[in-house]
Amino acid sequence: QKEVEQDPGPLSVPEGAIVSLNCTYSNSAFQYFMWYRQYSRKGPELLMYTYSSGNKEDGRFTAQVDKSSKYISLFIRDSQPSDSATYLCAMSLGSGNTPLVFGKGTRLSVIA
Amino acid sequence: SAVISQKPSRDICQRGTSLTIQCQVDSQVTMMFWYRQQPGQSLTLIATANQGSEATYESGFVIDKFPISRPNLTFSTLTVSNMSPEDSSIYLCSVTRTEQPNYGYTFGSGTRLTVV
């Protein structure tokens, strides 16, 4: 079993749809959870971050962490064509220079 | 936030040759990280480069294949040596974020390498 599992998609939705992206993980010691967005020919950029369990909202984006289920989610409301990208979940045991463990990424296409 | 310039952005190389990838950061950072992103795979950490010391390699990666230099606090290079088609991948350098949150990394744009 890989440490972090993420459905690679691709996922195609119409503009305005609610998108749900998910990852599961096996190491219960993970404390920091992140979502990165990667556009084609670009490096990943940090989109959302959460420490431990709970929800976090930023505009159209909501990140959820359920440590009891070892499950994290990213929701995108009112999806836009500009949201078309690959979304990678990542997590770490600590802050600072602690290495990240990534999922494979989910490729999302939002169709106008 | 730190800005990372990575060169070249892409290259097509013959098998058996070597390619050196450069990573320049606009601020001084203690640690720089090199990742590989193979098609359909997650980002995998190759090594961590500290200025003034030998790089630390992750399991499955060796210095002879991926030598790293870190001459100062703003620059690093990764060389992919004696390349084979299996080395075709995106190579990314990254640094610890300099702004909140203080976890997670800032990444360069990557080098897309194709070995033929």
PDB file of C-alpha atoms in Angstrom:
ATOM      1  CA  GLN A   1       0.000   0.000   0.000  1.00  0.00           C
ATOM      2  CA  LYS A   2       1.387   3.374  -1.007  1.00  0.00           C
ATOM      3  CA  GLU A   3       1.653   6.000   1.679  1.00  0.00           C
ATOM      4  CA  VAL A   4      -0.657   8.415  -0.152  1.00  0.00           C
ATOM      5  CA  GLU A   5      -3.321   7.340  -2.641  1.00  0.00           C
ATOM      6  CA  GLN A   6      -4.925   9.752  -5.079  1.00  0.00           C
ATOM      7  CA  ASP A   7      -7.110   8.971  -8.070  1.00  0.00           C
ATOM      8  CA  PRO A   8      -5.250  10.356 -11.097  1.00  0.00           C
ATOM      9  CA  GLY A   9      -8.435  10.980 -13.082  1.00  0.00           C
ATOM     10  CA  PRO A  10      -8.747  12.636 -15.516  1.00  0.00           C
ATOM     11  CA  LEU A  11     -11.787  14.426 -14.188  1.00  0.00           C
ATOM     12  CA  SER A  12     -13.862  16.549 -16.539  1.00  0.00           C
ATOM     13  CA  VAL A  13     -16.647  18.808 -15.263  1.00  0.00           C
ATOM     14  CA  PRO A  14     -18.780  21.620 -16.722  1.00  0.00           C
ATOM     15  CA  GLU A  15     -18.137  25.192 -15.682  1.00  0.00           C
ATOM     16  CA  GLY A  16     -19.920  26.061 -12.447  1.00  0.00           C
ATOM     17  CA  ALA A  17     -19.845  22.511 -11.069  1.00  0.00           C
ATOM     18  CA  ILE A  18     -18.643  21.611  -7.595  1.00  0.00           C
ATOM     19  CA  VAL A  19     -15.466  19.561  -7.748  1.00  0.00           C
ATOM     20  CA  SER A  20     -14.403  17.095  -5.079  1.00  0.00           C
ATOM     21  CA  LEU A  21     -10.816  15.837  -4.992  1.00  0.00           C
ATOM     22  CA  ASN A  22      -9.649  13.293  -2.437  1.00  0.00           C
ATOM     23  CA  CYS A  23      -6.645  11.509  -1.007  1.00  0.00           C
ATOM     24  CA  THR A  24      -6.244   8.736   1.483  1.00  0.00           C
ATOM     25  CA  TYR A  25      -3.122   8.003   3.460  1.00  0.00           C
ATOM     26  CA  SER A  26      -1.759   5.261   5.650  1.00  0.00           C
ATOM     27  CA  ASN A  27       0.588   7.027   8.087  1.00  0.00           C
ATOM     28  CA  SER A  28      -1.400   8.310  11.045  1.00  0.00           C
ATOM     29  CA  ALA A  29       1.577  10.459  12.107  1.00  0.00           C
ATOM     30  CA  PHE A  30       1.034  12.978   9.292  1.00  0.00           C
ATOM     31  CA  GLN A  31       0.148  16.345  10.803  1.00  0.00           C
ATOM     32  CA  TYR A  32       0.375  18.854   7.949  1.00  0.00           C
ATOM     33  CA  PHE A  33      -1.788  18.549   4.862  1.00  0.00           C
ATOM     34  CA  MET A  34      -1.516  20.538   1.667  1.00  0.00           C
ATOM     35  CA  TRP A  35      -3.001  20.829  -1.773  1.00  0.00           C
ATOM     36  CA  TYR A  36      -0.848  21.978  -4.645  1.00  0.00           C
ATOM     37  CA  ARG A  37      -2.066  23.126  -8.037  1.00  0.00           C
ATOM     38  CA  GLN A  38       0.124  22.505 -11.067  1.00  0.00           C
ATOM     39  CA  TYR A  39      -0.565  24.080 -14.433  1.00  0.00           C
ATOM     40  CA  SER A  40       0.943  22.574 -17.546  1.00  0.00           C
ATOM     41  CA  ARG A  41       4.681  23.307 -17.840  1.00  0.00           C
ATOM     42  CA  LYS A  42       4.724  24.928 -14.400  1.00  0.00           C
ATOM     43  CA  GLY A  43       5.914  23.844 -10.993  1.00  0.00           C
ATOM     44  CA  PRO A  44       3.398  23.036  -8.242  1.00  0.00           C
ATOM     45  CA  GLU A  45       2.095  26.006  -6.254  1.00  0.00           C
ATOM     46  CA  LEU A  46       0.674  25.766  -2.758  1.00  0.00           C
ATOM     47  CA  LEU A  47      -3.096  26.215  -2.889  1.00  0.00           C
ATOM     48  CA  MET A  48      -4.439  25.196   0.508  1.00  0.00           C
ATOM     49  CA  TYR A  49      -2.903  24.011   3.746  1.00  0.00           C
ATOM     50  CA  THR A  50      -4.290  22.587   6.967  1.00  0.00           C
ATOM     51  CA  TYR A  51      -2.733  21.566  10.218  1.00  0.00           C
ATOM     52  CA  SER A  52      -4.275  18.448  11.808  1.00  0.00           C
ATOM     53  CA  SER A  53      -8.007  17.835  11.430  1.00  0.00           C
ATOM     54  CA  GLY A  54     -10.702  20.254  10.411  1.00  0.00           C
ATOM     55  CA  ASN A  55     -11.897  22.443   7.585  1.00  0.00           C
ATOM     56  CA  LYS A  56     -10.385  25.488   5.984  1.00  0.00           C
ATOM     57  CA  GLU A  57     -12.057  27.760   3.477  1.00  0.00           C
ATOM     58  CA  ASP A  58     -10.455  30.244   1.102  1.00  0.00           C
ATOM     59  CA  GLY A  59     -12.747  31.765  -1.478  1.00  0.00           C
ATOM     60  CA  ARG A  60     -14.088  29.013  -3.705  1.00  0.00           C
ATOM     61  CA  PHE A  61     -11.778  26.414  -2.165  1.00  0.00           C
ATOM     62  CA  THR A  62     -12.396  24.306   0.943  1.00  0.00           C
ATOM     63  CA  ALA A  63      -9.926  21.811   2.368  1.00  0.00           C
ATOM     64  CA  GLN A  64     -11.060  19.111   4.784  1.00  0.00           C
ATOM     65  CA  VAL A  65      -8.986  16.728   6.864  1.00  0.00           C
ATOM     66  CA  ASP A  66     -10.431  13.712   8.655  1.00  0.00           C
ATOM     67  CA  LYS A  67      -7.547  12.156  10.535  1.00  0.00           C
ATOM     68  CA  SER A  68      -9.734   9.409  12.014  1.00  0.00           C
ATOM     69  CA  SER A  69     -10.430   8.153   8.502  1.00  0.00           C
ATOM     70  CA  LYS A  70      -7.038   9.182   7.083  1.00  0.00           C
ATOM     71  CA  TYR A  71      -8.845  11.062   4.358  1.00  0.00           C
ATOM     72  CA  ILE A  72      -8.417  14.569   2.988  1.00  0.00           C
ATOM     73  CA  SER A  73     -10.522  16.460   0.478  1.00  0.00           C
ATOM     74  CA  LEU A  74     -10.429  19.594  -1.608  1.00  0.00           C
ATOM     75  CA  PHE A  75     -13.677  21.123  -2.807  1.00  0.00           C
ATOM     76  CA  ILE A  76     -13.866  23.703  -5.557  1.00  0.00           C
ATOM     77  CA  ARG A  77     -17.139  25.605  -5.846  1.00  0.00           C
ATOM     78  CA  ASP A  78     -18.318  27.352  -8.993  1.00  0.00           C
ATOM     79  CA  SER A  79     -15.463  25.795 -10.949  1.00  0.00           C
ATOM     80  CA  GLN A  80     -13.930  27.868 -13.744  1.00  0.00           C
ATOM     81  CA  PRO A  81     -11.962  26.894 -16.856  1.00  0.00           C
ATOM     82  CA  SER A  82      -8.946  28.542 -15.185  1.00  0.00           C
ATOM     83  CA  ASP A  83      -9.155  25.824 -12.516  1.00  0.00           C
ATOM     84  CA  SER A  84      -8.105  23.262 -15.130  1.00  0.00           C
ATOM     85  CA  ALA A  85      -4.851  21.880 -13.767  1.00  0.00           C
ATOM     86  CA  THR A  86      -3.405  18.928 -11.914  1.00  0.00           C
ATOM     87  CA  TYR A  87      -4.102  18.940  -8.179  1.00  0.00           C
ATOM     88  CA  LEU A  88      -1.658  17.179  -5.900  1.00  0.00           C
ATOM     89  CA  CYS A  89      -2.224  16.381  -2.263  1.00  0.00           C
ATOM     90  CA  ALA A  90       0.813  16.405  -0.010  1.00  0.00           C
ATOM     91  CA  MET A  91       1.443  15.793   3.639  1.00  0.00           C
ATOM     92  CA  SER A  92       4.259  15.848   6.133  1.00  0.00           C
ATOM     93  CA  LEU A  93       5.116  14.771   9.634  1.00  0.00           C
ATOM     94  CA  GLY A  94       6.316  18.192  10.706  1.00  0.00           C
ATOM     95  CA  SER A  95       6.913  21.774   9.696  1.00  0.00           C
ATOM     96  CA  GLY A  96      10.002  23.511   8.345  1.00  0.00           C
ATOM     97  CA  ASN A  97      12.270  21.285   6.291  1.00  0.00           C
ATOM     98  CA  THR A  98      10.300  18.077   6.883  1.00  0.00           C
ATOM     99  CA  PRO A  99       9.994  16.215   3.551  1.00  0.00           C
ATOM    100  CA  LEU A 100       6.630  16.073   1.831  1.00  0.00           C
ATOM    101  CA  VAL A 101       4.915  12.920   0.614  1.00  0.00           C
ATOM    102  CA  PHE A 102       2.806  13.528  -2.474  1.00  0.00           C
ATOM    103  CA  GLY A 103      -0.128  11.837  -4.127  1.00  0.00           C
ATOM    104  CA  LYS A 104       0.054  11.186  -7.863  1.00  0.00           C
ATOM    105  CA  GLY A 105      -2.157  14.158  -8.653  1.00  0.00           C
ATOM    106  CA  THR A 106      -5.604  14.418 -10.228  1.00  0.00           C
ATOM    107  CA  ARG A 107      -5.905  16.066 -13.622  1.00  0.00           C
ATOM    108  CA  LEU A 108      -8.976  18.306 -13.727  1.00  0.00           C
ATOM    109  CA  SER A 109     -10.555  19.865 -16.793  1.00  0.00           C
ATOM    110  CA  VAL A 110     -13.340  22.427 -16.416  1.00  0.00           C
ATOM    111  CA  ILE A 111     -15.255  22.769 -19.655  1.00  0.00           C
ATOM    112  CA  ALA A 112     -16.807  26.138 -20.546  1.00  0.00           C
TER     113      ALA A 112
ATOM    114  CA  SER B   1       7.830  34.499  -1.269  1.00  0.00           C
ATOM    115  CA  ALA B   2      11.014  33.095  -2.768  1.00  0.00           C
ATOM    116  CA  VAL B   3      11.268  33.102  -6.546  1.00  0.00           C
ATOM    117  CA  ILE B   4      13.047  30.156  -8.149  1.00  0.00           C
ATOM    118  CA  SER B   5      14.534  30.243 -11.643  1.00  0.00           C
ATOM    119  CA  GLN B   6      15.294  26.870 -13.132  1.00  0.00           C
ATOM    120  CA  LYS B   7      17.194  26.208 -16.361  1.00  0.00           C
ATOM    121  CA  PRO B   8      16.821  24.687 -18.862  1.00  0.00           C
ATOM    122  CA  SER B   9      13.058  24.486 -19.006  1.00  0.00           C
ATOM    123  CA  ARG B  10      13.247  21.485 -21.300  1.00  0.00           C
ATOM    124  CA  ASP B  11      15.787  19.428 -23.195  1.00  0.00           C
ATOM    125  CA  ILE B  12      16.029  16.384 -25.408  1.00  0.00           C
ATOM    126  CA  CYS B  13      19.207  14.403 -24.804  1.00  0.00           C
ATOM    127  CA  GLN B  14      20.902  11.367 -26.226  1.00  0.00           C
ATOM    128  CA  ARG B  15      21.247   8.307 -24.039  1.00  0.00           C
ATOM    129  CA  GLY B  16      24.621   8.023 -22.346  1.00  0.00           C
ATOM    130  CA  THR B  17      25.088  11.784 -22.045  1.00  0.00           C
ATOM    131  CA  SER B  18      24.686  14.026 -18.993  1.00  0.00           C
ATOM    132  CA  LEU B  19      22.578  17.109 -18.344  1.00  0.00           C
ATOM    133  CA  THR B  20      23.116  19.711 -15.629  1.00  0.00           C
ATOM    134  CA  ILE B  21      20.061  21.552 -14.330  1.00  0.00           C
ATOM    135  CA  GLN B  22      20.518  24.891 -12.611  1.00  0.00           C
ATOM    136  CA  CYS B  23      18.383  26.342  -9.844  1.00  0.00           C
ATOM    137  CA  GLN B  24      18.710  29.985  -8.754  1.00  0.00           C
ATOM    138  CA  VAL B  25      16.787  31.426  -5.805  1.00  0.00           C
ATOM    139  CA  ASP B  26      16.277  35.148  -5.270  1.00  0.00           C
ATOM    140  CA  SER B  27      16.982  34.893  -1.536  1.00  0.00           C
ATOM    141  CA  GLN B  28      19.367  32.975   0.667  1.00  0.00           C
ATOM    142  CA  VAL B  29      18.027  29.599   1.772  1.00  0.00           C
ATOM    143  CA  THR B  30      19.615  26.950   3.917  1.00  0.00           C
ATOM    144  CA  MET B  31      18.233  23.894   2.199  1.00  0.00           C
ATOM    145  CA  MET B  32      17.285  23.178  -1.386  1.00  0.00           C
ATOM    146  CA  PHE B  33      15.485  20.071  -2.533  1.00  0.00           C
ATOM    147  CA  TRP B  34      15.455  18.223  -5.827  1.00  0.00           C
ATOM    148  CA  TYR B  35      12.378  16.271  -6.906  1.00  0.00           C
ATOM    149  CA  ARG B  36      11.563  14.046  -9.849  1.00  0.00           C
ATOM    150  CA  GLN B  37       8.089  13.879 -11.354  1.00  0.00           C
ATOM    151  CA  GLN B  38       7.727  10.896 -13.656  1.00  0.00           C
ATOM    152  CA  PRO B  39       4.676  10.571 -15.922  1.00  0.00           C
ATOM    153  CA  GLY B  40       1.722   9.268 -13.939  1.00  0.00           C
ATOM    154  CA  GLN B  41       3.742   9.195 -10.728  1.00  0.00           C
ATOM    155  CA  SER B  42       3.907  11.340  -7.625  1.00  0.00           C
ATOM    156  CA  LEU B  43       6.735  13.754  -6.937  1.00  0.00           C
ATOM    157  CA  THR B  44       9.661  11.872  -5.482  1.00  0.00           C
ATOM    158  CA  LEU B  45      12.411  13.500  -3.451  1.00  0.00           C
ATOM    159  CA  ILE B  46      15.837  12.819  -4.954  1.00  0.00           C
ATOM    160  CA  ALA B  47      18.063  14.627  -2.472  1.00  0.00           C
ATOM    161  CA  THR B  48      18.416  17.515  -0.069  1.00  0.00           C
ATOM    162  CA  ALA B  49      21.238  19.997  -0.676  1.00  0.00           C
ATOM    163  CA  ASN B  50      22.711  21.937   2.239  1.00  0.00           C
ATOM    164  CA  GLN B  51      25.214  24.653   1.520  1.00  0.00           C
ATOM    165  CA  GLY B  52      28.666  23.621   2.676  1.00  0.00           C
ATOM    166  CA  SER B  53      27.995  19.913   3.060  1.00  0.00           C
ATOM    167  CA  GLU B  54      27.372  16.837   0.948  1.00  0.00           C
ATOM    168  CA  ALA B  55      23.876  16.358  -0.357  1.00  0.00           C
ATOM    169  CA  THR B  56      21.687  13.771   1.353  1.00  0.00           C
ATOM    170  CA  TYR B  57      20.156  11.263  -1.053  1.00  0.00           C
ATOM    171  CA  GLU B  58      16.910   9.374  -0.653  1.00  0.00           C
ATOM    172  CA  SER B  59      16.660   5.629  -1.025  1.00  0.00           C
ATOM    173  CA  GLY B  60      17.008   4.625  -4.647  1.00  0.00           C
ATOM    174  CA  PHE B  61      19.071   7.656  -5.675  1.00  0.00           C
ATOM    175  CA  VAL B  62      22.877   7.743  -5.680  1.00  0.00           C
ATOM    176  CA  ILE B  63      25.451  10.475  -6.018  1.00  0.00           C
ATOM    177  CA  ASP B  64      27.139   8.917  -9.045  1.00  0.00           C
ATOM    178  CA  LYS B  65      23.910   9.129 -11.007  1.00  0.00           C
ATOM    179  CA  PHE B  66      22.625  12.456  -9.634  1.00  0.00           C
ATOM    180  CA  PRO B  67      25.576  14.565  -8.441  1.00  0.00           C
ATOM    181  CA  ILE B  68      24.506  17.807  -6.792  1.00  0.00           C
ATOM    182  CA  SER B  69      26.427  20.988  -6.165  1.00  0.00           C
ATOM    183  CA  ARG B  70      25.510  23.712  -3.681  1.00  0.00           C
ATOM    184  CA  PRO B  71      28.219  26.377  -3.917  1.00  0.00           C
ATOM    185  CA  ASN B  72      26.297  29.131  -2.086  1.00  0.00           C
ATOM    186  CA  LEU B  73      23.008  29.927  -0.381  1.00  0.00           C
ATOM    187  CA  THR B  74      21.157  30.894  -3.576  1.00  0.00           C
ATOM    188  CA  PHE B  75      22.259  28.335  -6.161  1.00  0.00           C
ATOM    189  CA  SER B  76      22.316  24.590  -6.778  1.00  0.00           C
ATOM    190  CA  THR B  77      22.784  22.226  -9.695  1.00  0.00           C
ATOM    191  CA  LEU B  78      21.586  18.689 -10.300  1.00  0.00           C
ATOM    192  CA  THR B  79      23.318  16.576 -12.942  1.00  0.00           C
ATOM    193  CA  VAL B  80      21.592  13.583 -14.473  1.00  0.00           C
ATOM    194  CA  SER B  81      24.485  11.360 -15.567  1.00  0.00           C
ATOM    195  CA  ASN B  82      24.763   8.608 -18.161  1.00  0.00           C
ATOM    196  CA  MET B  83      21.139   9.097 -19.099  1.00  0.00           C
ATOM    197  CA  SER B  84      18.758   6.387 -20.261  1.00  0.00           C
ATOM    198  CA  PRO B  85      15.150   6.709 -21.474  1.00  0.00           C
ATOM    199  CA  GLU B  86      14.021   5.814 -17.930  1.00  0.00           C
ATOM    200  CA  ASP B  87      15.407   9.182 -16.791  1.00  0.00           C
ATOM    201  CA  SER B  88      12.832  11.000 -18.927  1.00  0.00           C
ATOM    202  CA  SER B  89      10.971  13.022 -16.361  1.00  0.00           C
ATOM    203  CA  ILE B  90      10.352  16.478 -14.956  1.00  0.00           C
ATOM    204  CA  TYR B  91      12.985  17.575 -12.465  1.00  0.00           C
ATOM    205  CA  LEU B  92      12.035  20.231  -9.937  1.00  0.00           C
ATOM    206  CA  CYS B  93      14.010  22.174  -7.392  1.00  0.00           C
ATOM    207  CA  SER B  94      12.310  23.578  -4.343  1.00  0.00           C
ATOM    208  CA  VAL B  95      12.986  25.486  -1.141  1.00  0.00           C
ATOM    209  CA  THR B  96      11.234  25.740   2.174  1.00  0.00           C
ATOM    210  CA  ARG B  97       8.642  28.463   2.137  1.00  0.00           C
ATOM    211  CA  THR B  98       9.830  31.822   3.482  1.00  0.00           C
ATOM    212  CA  GLU B  99       6.325  32.945   4.386  1.00  0.00           C
ATOM    213  CA  GLN B 100       3.453  31.434   6.352  1.00  0.00           C
ATOM    214  CA  PRO B 101       2.679  28.649   6.564  1.00  0.00           C
ATOM    215  CA  ASN B 102       6.178  27.518   7.416  1.00  0.00           C
ATOM    216  CA  TYR B 103       5.675  24.102   5.932  1.00  0.00           C
ATOM    217  CA  GLY B 104       5.407  22.911   2.385  1.00  0.00           C
ATOM    218  CA  TYR B 105       7.715  24.092  -0.350  1.00  0.00           C
ATOM    219  CA  THR B 106       8.017  26.634  -3.136  1.00  0.00           C
ATOM    220  CA  PHE B 107       8.871  24.988  -6.445  1.00  0.00           C
ATOM    221  CA  GLY B 108      10.639  26.078  -9.587  1.00  0.00           C
ATOM    222  CA  SER B 109       8.964  25.637 -12.964  1.00  0.00           C
ATOM    223  CA  GLY B 110      10.775  22.394 -13.599  1.00  0.00           C
ATOM    224  CA  THR B 111      12.993  20.930 -16.306  1.00  0.00           C
ATOM    225  CA  ARG B 112      11.258  18.574 -18.715  1.00  0.00           C
ATOM    226  CA  LEU B 113      13.855  16.023 -19.809  1.00  0.00           C
ATOM    227  CA  THR B 114      13.387  13.579 -22.654  1.00  0.00           C
ATOM    228  CA  VAL B 115      16.080  10.977 -23.269  1.00  0.00           C
ATOM    229  CA  VAL B 116      16.146   9.354 -26.705  1.00  0.00           C
TER     230      VAL B 116
END
